[in-house]
């Protein structure tokens, strides 16, 4: 009975609130929905409430017809209780219906969320030029941050795409057809050397006339609408127009990638891709020269090399070698095989390469990087300790600055720009030396800047030991500098961090 009274009170209050908040903000309507739902839940057990006397009453005393209920409603307490139960049950249903209706109205006012199936209803196209898997415009560099810039870049993209589509077709058509008088012209990049001056003048004049004289049509779709082919869009609905424009942009994007690939292939092999395929077959020529310097490709099956002998002979030889030879183990890591590609390199006798980096990259490049990082860290370690010990360059900007604050302070003082410029000059010089030394254009070992070689011992064994010391000291310095930086920041103190 207490639940019934409470439910009635809440329903009355909810009805009063519903009448007042019909034109108010959604927050008050949501409160009304919660009140109706609470009342409905409380009314459910209240509607099932029956006194104990009714449970013990015989079945013949209970009213069986609606008329009996109406006529004998006040004659007995049992009948009054049953009438209250029926009334509360109806009130419960009304409360649930009202709360459901209010909930549906509130749901209609909520912003719609784009579901996955809605995203792919129109072929994944959410806007012109925007399609799956990107639900919005792909602009990671934020180039089109304004509408004017986005319109400009859209016109540029469409122009480049159209030119690339024509160029892609232009690579294929000359393999089948030449205009009269152009039979001796080469295709692809070879045309640059075979077209006469008169031909170049005609091309430049045609392109210049198009750029100057052909303008976008008035009241068109944008700066890319020149009126050519727009009649194909007449009669099409908005979704179809959007689909066709998106197809043009996607085909242009694909053509831009395709023409770049064909130009690269033409420049690498000296003929157009179609001529190359006609001469060397579908798979093209041997490209071992690209991967011949990668150790993991030498004598193994990881790369598409073409060693001598048949496949059966090579497989049988490899299996026999693995079965009969005792594998050579690493000295530094006895549970791993020795990396054979380290033979002949200073420090290679220890065989430390647990991640097999020198199997994927040439040892020359790995040693170059190791020496560079080691030398930089040796200088950095000495510089950090010297600075914490009180050594400073002359000048007010270098005084009273801690090592941790040095970077930001020098950046504010404008010192970092000339420092980085000097480093860039050294990097350019080092990159030139590394590339030419790796390709054996110059006689140079990895890490050799032709400085300090006069201090090396004349004895070959002592020279090797000196080189090994440099490598090991560099490795130690890389660990030391990492520890110094970490400890300095954590303790906020100077070396030796005591």
XYZ file of C-alpha atoms in Angstrom:
498
model
C 0.000 0.000 0.000
C 2.892 2.363 0.729
C 4.322 1.615 -2.711
C 0.989 2.397 -4.318
C 0.722 5.744 -2.531
C 4.310 6.620 -3.465
C 3.737 5.655 -7.101
C 0.602 7.784 -7.284
C 2.464 10.766 -5.821
C 5.301 10.424 -8.318
C 2.923 10.061 -11.254
C 0.968 13.152 -10.221
C 4.202 15.114 -9.908
C 5.425 13.775 -13.280
C 2.192 14.744 -14.991
C 2.419 18.226 -13.502
C 6.048 18.516 -14.644
C 5.147 17.331 -18.148
C 2.536 20.044 -18.474
C 5.004 22.714 -17.386
C 8.066 21.657 -19.459
C 6.336 21.092 -22.790
C 8.139 24.142 -24.219
C 11.268 24.068 -22.058
C 14.782 22.796 -22.705
C 15.555 19.074 -23.249
C 17.138 18.680 -19.798
C 13.824 19.178 -17.994
C 12.098 16.810 -20.384
C 14.662 14.163 -19.637
C 13.952 14.596 -15.904
C 10.262 14.109 -16.612
C 11.029 10.889 -18.493
C 13.012 9.589 -15.515
C 10.120 10.412 -13.149
C 7.606 8.529 -15.304
C 9.886 5.522 -15.565
C 10.417 5.462 -11.786
C 6.689 5.635 -11.152
C 6.037 2.821 -13.600
C 8.555 0.556 -11.893
C 7.070 1.295 -8.469
C 3.535 0.753 -9.701
C 4.250 -2.743 -11.037
C 4.604 -4.372 -7.588
C 1.867 -2.116 -6.222
C -0.597 -3.337 -8.839
C 0.089 -6.913 -7.776
C -0.502 -6.067 -4.094
C -3.478 -8.075 -2.639
C -4.416 -8.388 1.053
C -3.860 -11.681 2.904
C -7.584 -12.180 3.330
C -8.044 -12.385 -0.419
C -5.376 -15.097 -0.619
C -7.429 -17.209 1.794
C -10.825 -16.349 0.315
C -12.594 -18.983 -1.674
C -12.689 -18.610 -5.413
C -16.495 -18.179 -5.452
C -16.248 -14.919 -3.481
C -13.992 -13.224 -6.085
C -15.703 -11.020 -8.712
C -15.757 -12.683 -12.155
C -17.366 -9.941 -14.273
C -16.646 -6.272 -14.732
C -20.198 -5.462 -13.688
C -19.670 -7.248 -10.393
C -16.590 -5.182 -9.796
C -18.444 -1.927 -10.481
C -21.524 -2.776 -8.373
C -19.691 -4.283 -5.426
C -16.745 -1.975 -5.348
C -17.450 -0.555 -1.921
C -19.305 -3.424 -0.359
C -16.250 -5.287 0.934
C -12.636 -4.425 1.683
C -11.537 -7.232 -0.610
C -13.423 -5.752 -3.556
C -11.988 -2.292 -2.817
C -8.500 -3.707 -2.731
C -8.984 -5.518 -6.038
C -10.363 -2.324 -7.596
C -7.303 -0.420 -6.377
C -5.053 -3.076 -7.869
C -6.782 -2.821 -11.236
C -6.598 0.963 -11.137
C -2.947 0.989 -10.236
C -2.211 -1.523 -12.981
C -3.833 0.784 -15.523
C -1.931 3.713 -14.082
C 1.266 1.710 -14.449
C 0.566 0.975 -18.112
C -0.226 4.641 -18.694
C 3.015 5.644 -16.980
C 5.064 3.220 -19.071
C 3.383 4.436 -22.258
C 3.999 8.065 -21.337
C 7.612 7.411 -20.462
C 8.114 5.487 -23.717
C 6.581 8.274 -25.781
C 8.667 10.893 -24.013
C 11.769 8.758 -24.472
C 11.104 8.409 -28.201
C 10.615 12.167 -28.484
C 13.879 12.782 -26.648
C 15.643 10.269 -28.903
C 14.377 12.098 -31.960
C 15.929 15.291 -30.641
C 19.352 13.669 -30.158
C 21.951 14.231 -32.913
C 22.172 11.350 -35.346
C 25.278 9.168 -35.254
C 26.700 7.905 -38.558
C 26.533 4.123 -38.440
C 28.856 1.895 -40.416
C 26.146 0.676 -42.776
C 25.098 4.275 -43.452
C 28.710 5.100 -44.308
C 28.771 2.472 -47.051
C 25.239 3.047 -48.373
C 26.517 5.302 -51.202
C 29.588 3.300 -52.026
C 31.428 4.791 -49.074
C 31.104 8.314 -50.503
C 30.314 10.921 -47.856
C 31.133 13.988 -49.978
C 32.505 14.735 -53.427
C 36.010 13.299 -53.527
C 35.672 11.753 -50.040
C 35.162 8.004 -49.904
C 36.016 4.930 -47.874
C 38.091 4.259 -45.892
C 38.188 7.963 -44.943
C 34.890 9.375 -43.625
C 36.207 12.942 -43.966
C 38.564 14.873 -46.214
C 42.097 13.502 -46.066
C 44.265 16.494 -45.184
C 46.868 15.433 -42.575
C 49.042 18.511 -43.255
C 46.094 20.900 -42.796
C 46.708 22.582 -46.154
C 43.039 23.369 -46.734
C 42.329 25.031 -43.415
C 40.060 27.603 -45.070
C 37.358 27.226 -47.699
C 39.347 29.313 -50.179
C 42.465 27.168 -49.764
C 40.474 23.947 -49.976
C 38.811 25.114 -53.205
C 42.203 26.081 -54.631
C 43.858 22.760 -53.756
C 40.822 20.863 -55.068
C 41.165 22.570 -58.458
C 44.907 21.845 -58.500
C 44.368 18.189 -57.601
C 41.783 17.724 -60.343
C 44.057 19.410 -62.938
C 47.037 17.244 -62.014
C 44.827 14.153 -62.072
C 43.519 14.939 -65.564
C 47.035 15.576 -66.882
C 48.270 12.338 -65.283
C 45.413 10.329 -66.838
C 46.261 11.701 -70.286
C 49.979 11.029 -69.693
C 49.272 7.452 -68.610
C 47.344 6.817 -71.797
C 50.106 8.563 -73.723
C 52.590 5.978 -72.475
C 50.476 3.093 -73.799
C 49.077 4.435 -77.084
C 52.447 4.954 -78.896
C 53.120 1.233 -78.450
C 50.196 0.639 -80.839
C 49.848 3.790 -82.923
C 51.870 6.788 -84.157
C 50.663 9.881 -85.923
C 51.867 10.205 -89.537
C 55.369 11.648 -89.582
C 56.061 10.618 -85.944
C 56.973 6.993 -86.594
C 60.622 7.522 -85.589
C 59.811 9.223 -82.291
C 60.623 7.172 -79.215
C 58.135 6.591 -76.465
C 58.346 7.672 -72.839
C 61.427 9.533 -71.686
C 63.080 8.731 -75.003
C 60.752 11.261 -76.640
C 62.635 14.061 -74.886
C 65.655 13.355 -77.118
C 63.822 12.595 -80.363
C 61.178 15.340 -80.647
C 62.589 18.208 -82.775
C 62.558 21.824 -81.735
C 59.489 22.509 -83.869
C 57.588 19.881 -81.931
C 58.521 21.426 -78.594
C 57.395 24.854 -79.828
C 54.024 23.430 -80.812
C 53.603 21.691 -77.449
C 54.502 24.800 -75.434
C 52.232 26.973 -77.598
C 49.293 24.583 -77.217
C 49.663 24.279 -73.445
C 50.158 28.029 -73.042
C 47.068 28.811 -75.123
C 45.020 26.418 -73.016
C 46.250 27.962 -69.762
C 45.592 31.531 -70.927
C 42.470 31.293 -73.056
C 40.436 28.472 -71.526
C 38.656 29.703 -68.415
C 36.180 28.058 -66.016
C 32.603 28.525 -67.110
C 30.402 31.032 -65.337
C 28.157 29.642 -62.597
C 29.907 26.302 -62.865
C 30.683 23.777 -60.168
C 34.093 25.287 -59.424
C 37.420 26.410 -60.837
C 37.828 22.938 -62.349
C 34.595 23.145 -64.424
C 35.549 24.116 -67.991
C 32.250 22.993 -69.500
C 33.698 19.949 -71.287
C 31.606 16.863 -70.646
C 29.228 18.580 -68.242
C 26.338 17.471 -70.460
C 26.965 13.932 -69.230
C 25.774 15.065 -65.794
C 22.478 16.435 -67.034
C 19.489 14.463 -65.805
C 21.473 12.672 -63.090
C 20.417 13.001 -59.479
C 22.663 14.535 -56.829
C 24.027 11.197 -55.586
C 24.962 10.092 -59.119
C 26.706 13.404 -59.858
C 28.643 13.037 -56.613
C 29.621 9.477 -57.523
C 30.872 10.441 -61.005
C 32.900 13.384 -59.717
C 34.437 11.182 -57.016
C 35.320 8.569 -59.650
C 37.134 11.228 -61.677
C 39.173 12.322 -58.677
C 40.034 8.770 -57.632
C 41.102 7.857 -61.172
C 43.235 11.012 -61.274
C 44.887 10.125 -57.974
C 45.642 6.636 -59.233
C 47.001 8.049 -62.509
C 49.366 10.392 -60.654
C 50.881 7.429 -58.823
C 50.936 5.356 -62.031
C 52.742 7.947 -64.159
C 55.377 8.438 -61.459
C 55.981 4.690 -61.387
C 56.269 4.454 -65.177
C 58.654 7.419 -65.324
C 60.869 5.851 -62.652
C 60.841 2.491 -64.405
C 61.618 4.136 -67.747
C 64.554 6.057 -66.272
C 65.913 2.999 -64.459
C 65.820 0.494 -67.314
C 66.113 2.852 -70.303
C 62.812 1.972 -71.973
C 59.083 2.333 -71.400
C 57.372 -0.276 -69.182
C 55.516 -1.759 -72.149
C 58.668 -2.094 -74.248
C 60.451 -3.597 -71.253
C 57.666 -6.140 -70.780
C 57.776 -6.988 -74.476
C 61.520 -7.674 -74.375
C 62.017 -9.285 -70.957
C 58.625 -10.784 -70.242
C 55.964 -10.066 -67.660
C 58.338 -10.300 -64.660
C 60.900 -7.914 -66.111
C 64.711 -8.079 -66.076
C 67.041 -9.248 -63.355
C 67.257 -6.666 -60.553
C 69.884 -8.346 -58.405
C 71.946 -5.151 -58.504
C 69.402 -3.496 -56.200
C 69.687 -6.074 -53.413
C 73.121 -7.613 -53.983
C 74.671 -5.697 -51.062
C 72.134 -6.921 -48.486
C 73.789 -9.786 -46.560
C 70.576 -11.736 -45.967
C 70.084 -11.949 -49.753
C 73.501 -13.468 -50.403
C 73.351 -17.233 -50.768
C 69.930 -17.614 -49.171
C 66.300 -17.878 -50.129
C 65.090 -14.656 -48.507
C 65.386 -12.597 -51.723
C 64.557 -13.239 -55.362
C 68.099 -13.879 -56.569
C 68.994 -16.246 -59.406
C 71.957 -18.404 -58.325
C 73.489 -20.990 -60.582
C 72.202 -24.548 -60.700
C 68.771 -26.063 -60.549
C 66.385 -25.667 -57.658
C 66.681 -29.349 -56.734
C 70.486 -29.188 -56.691
C 70.537 -26.012 -54.574
C 68.019 -27.399 -52.061
C 69.866 -30.700 -51.719
C 73.209 -28.939 -51.240
C 71.811 -26.636 -48.562
C 70.175 -29.489 -46.653
C 73.354 -31.558 -46.781
C 75.444 -28.651 -45.476
C 73.082 -28.034 -42.596
C 73.038 -31.708 -41.674
C 76.806 -32.346 -41.801
C 78.416 -29.087 -40.665
C 78.620 -28.029 -37.036
C 77.084 -24.532 -36.753
C 79.445 -21.786 -35.656
C 78.159 -20.100 -32.513
C 78.561 -16.491 -31.419
C 81.269 -15.747 -28.857
C 79.268 -12.991 -27.153
C 76.002 -14.969 -27.237
C 76.873 -18.695 -27.299
C 73.241 -19.723 -27.754
C 72.991 -17.882 -31.109
C 74.619 -18.666 -34.425
C 77.559 -16.570 -35.473
C 76.639 -13.868 -38.028
C 78.943 -14.806 -40.896
C 78.645 -11.361 -42.513
C 80.701 -9.862 -39.638
C 83.838 -11.734 -40.660
C 86.671 -9.346 -41.491
C 85.209 -6.385 -39.609
C 86.875 -4.960 -36.493
C 85.060 -6.426 -33.478
C 83.182 -8.870 -35.682
C 84.951 -11.837 -34.153
C 82.704 -11.496 -31.085
C 79.616 -12.054 -33.219
C 77.301 -9.742 -31.302
C 74.188 -9.081 -33.387
C 71.231 -10.598 -31.490
C 68.620 -8.777 -33.623
C 70.253 -9.797 -36.936
C 70.362 -6.178 -38.090
C 73.362 -6.881 -40.315
C 71.316 -9.566 -42.035
C 68.892 -6.934 -43.297
C 71.298 -4.014 -43.803
C 74.831 -3.844 -45.222
C 77.510 -4.024 -42.540
C 79.139 -0.925 -44.040
C 76.099 1.233 -43.202
C 75.712 -0.323 -39.741
C 79.351 0.322 -38.864
C 79.080 3.891 -40.199
C 76.076 4.561 -37.951
C 77.672 2.873 -34.934
C 80.877 4.898 -35.175
C 78.997 8.156 -35.681
C 76.724 7.604 -32.666
C 79.619 6.430 -30.538
C 81.786 9.465 -31.356
C 78.921 11.893 -30.735
C 78.150 10.265 -27.377
C 81.818 10.338 -26.324
C 81.911 14.089 -27.026
C 78.534 14.564 -25.317
C 79.609 12.679 -22.200
C 82.804 14.692 -21.858
C 80.911 17.922 -22.569
C 78.250 17.200 -19.944
C 80.802 16.411 -17.253
C 82.903 19.467 -18.162
C 79.880 21.778 -18.037
C 78.735 20.401 -14.675
C 82.281 20.862 -13.400
C 82.147 24.606 -14.118
C 83.755 24.989 -17.541
C 82.006 27.595 -19.716
C 82.579 29.421 -22.998
C 83.224 33.130 -22.730
C 80.068 35.224 -22.955
C 77.239 36.143 -20.647
C 74.714 33.815 -22.313
C 76.787 30.765 -21.329
C 77.046 31.705 -17.652
C 74.693 30.560 -14.888
C 73.017 28.024 -17.151
C 72.675 24.414 -16.033
C 73.233 21.525 -18.408
C 69.552 20.571 -18.332
C 68.502 24.129 -19.218
C 71.204 24.598 -21.874
C 69.083 23.549 -24.856
C 66.165 25.893 -24.167
C 68.429 28.782 -23.146
C 70.579 28.489 -26.268
C 67.430 28.259 -28.382
C 66.145 31.486 -26.860
C 69.528 33.161 -27.405
C 69.601 32.161 -31.085
C 72.716 30.007 -30.789
C 71.124 26.759 -31.958
C 70.577 27.889 -35.563
C 74.274 28.401 -36.451
C 75.145 25.250 -34.478
C 72.682 23.168 -36.481
C 73.913 24.783 -39.704
C 77.450 23.661 -38.899
C 76.222 20.160 -38.086
C 74.308 20.088 -41.379
C 77.497 20.886 -43.321
C 79.298 18.009 -41.596
C 76.348 15.693 -42.291
C 76.329 16.558 -45.984
C 80.045 15.902 -46.232
C 79.703 12.662 -44.274
C 76.780 11.541 -46.425
C 78.801 12.100 -49.598
C 81.734 10.141 -48.169
C 79.488 7.296 -47.012
C 77.662 6.928 -50.326
C 80.800 7.022 -52.456
C 82.704 4.767 -50.088
C 79.902 2.203 -50.022
C 79.727 2.132 -53.820
C 83.567 1.930 -53.928
C 83.932 5.103 -55.964
C 86.549 6.212 -53.452
C 88.823 4.168 -51.223
C 87.262 4.676 -47.821
C 86.417 2.492 -44.848
C 83.242 2.980 -42.830
C 83.544 5.928 -40.450
C 86.719 7.266 -42.054
C 86.721 11.087 -42.344
C 90.458 11.126 -43.176
C 91.201 12.823 -39.842
C 93.560 11.399 -37.207
C 94.790 8.404 -39.188
C 98.375 9.612 -38.735
C 98.179 8.801 -34.998
C 97.333 5.149 -35.618
C 100.086 2.589 -34.935
C 102.031 1.358 -37.919
C 101.718 -2.268 -36.846
C 98.525 -3.768 -38.375
C 97.607 -5.705 -35.244
C 98.061 -2.655 -33.003
C 96.022 -0.572 -35.448
C 93.205 -3.123 -35.281
C 93.275 -2.988 -31.469
C 93.118 0.808 -31.549
C 90.088 0.693 -33.846
C 88.460 -1.874 -31.542
C 89.018 0.410 -28.539
C 87.296 3.267 -30.335
C 84.257 1.094 -31.061
C 84.040 -0.259 -27.502
C 84.498 3.183 -25.954
C 81.772 4.515 -28.238
C 79.394 1.749 -27.168
C 80.133 2.497 -23.526
C 79.607 6.221 -24.123
C 76.185 5.619 -25.679
C 75.075 3.817 -22.521
C 76.802 6.367 -20.272
C 75.220 9.405 -21.898
C 71.749 7.832 -21.700
C 72.302 7.196 -17.985
C 73.671 10.709 -17.367
C 70.652 12.371 -18.990
C 68.195 10.203 -17.079
C 69.915 10.646 -13.701
C 70.341 14.406 -14.154
C 66.649 14.926 -14.830
C 65.486 12.589 -12.061
C 67.799 14.014 -9.376
C 67.816 17.585 -10.754
C 71.479 17.839 -9.798
C 74.885 18.096 -11.460
C 77.456 15.398 -12.097
C 78.452 13.207 -10.221
C 74.847 13.304 -8.885
C 75.779 12.781 -5.260
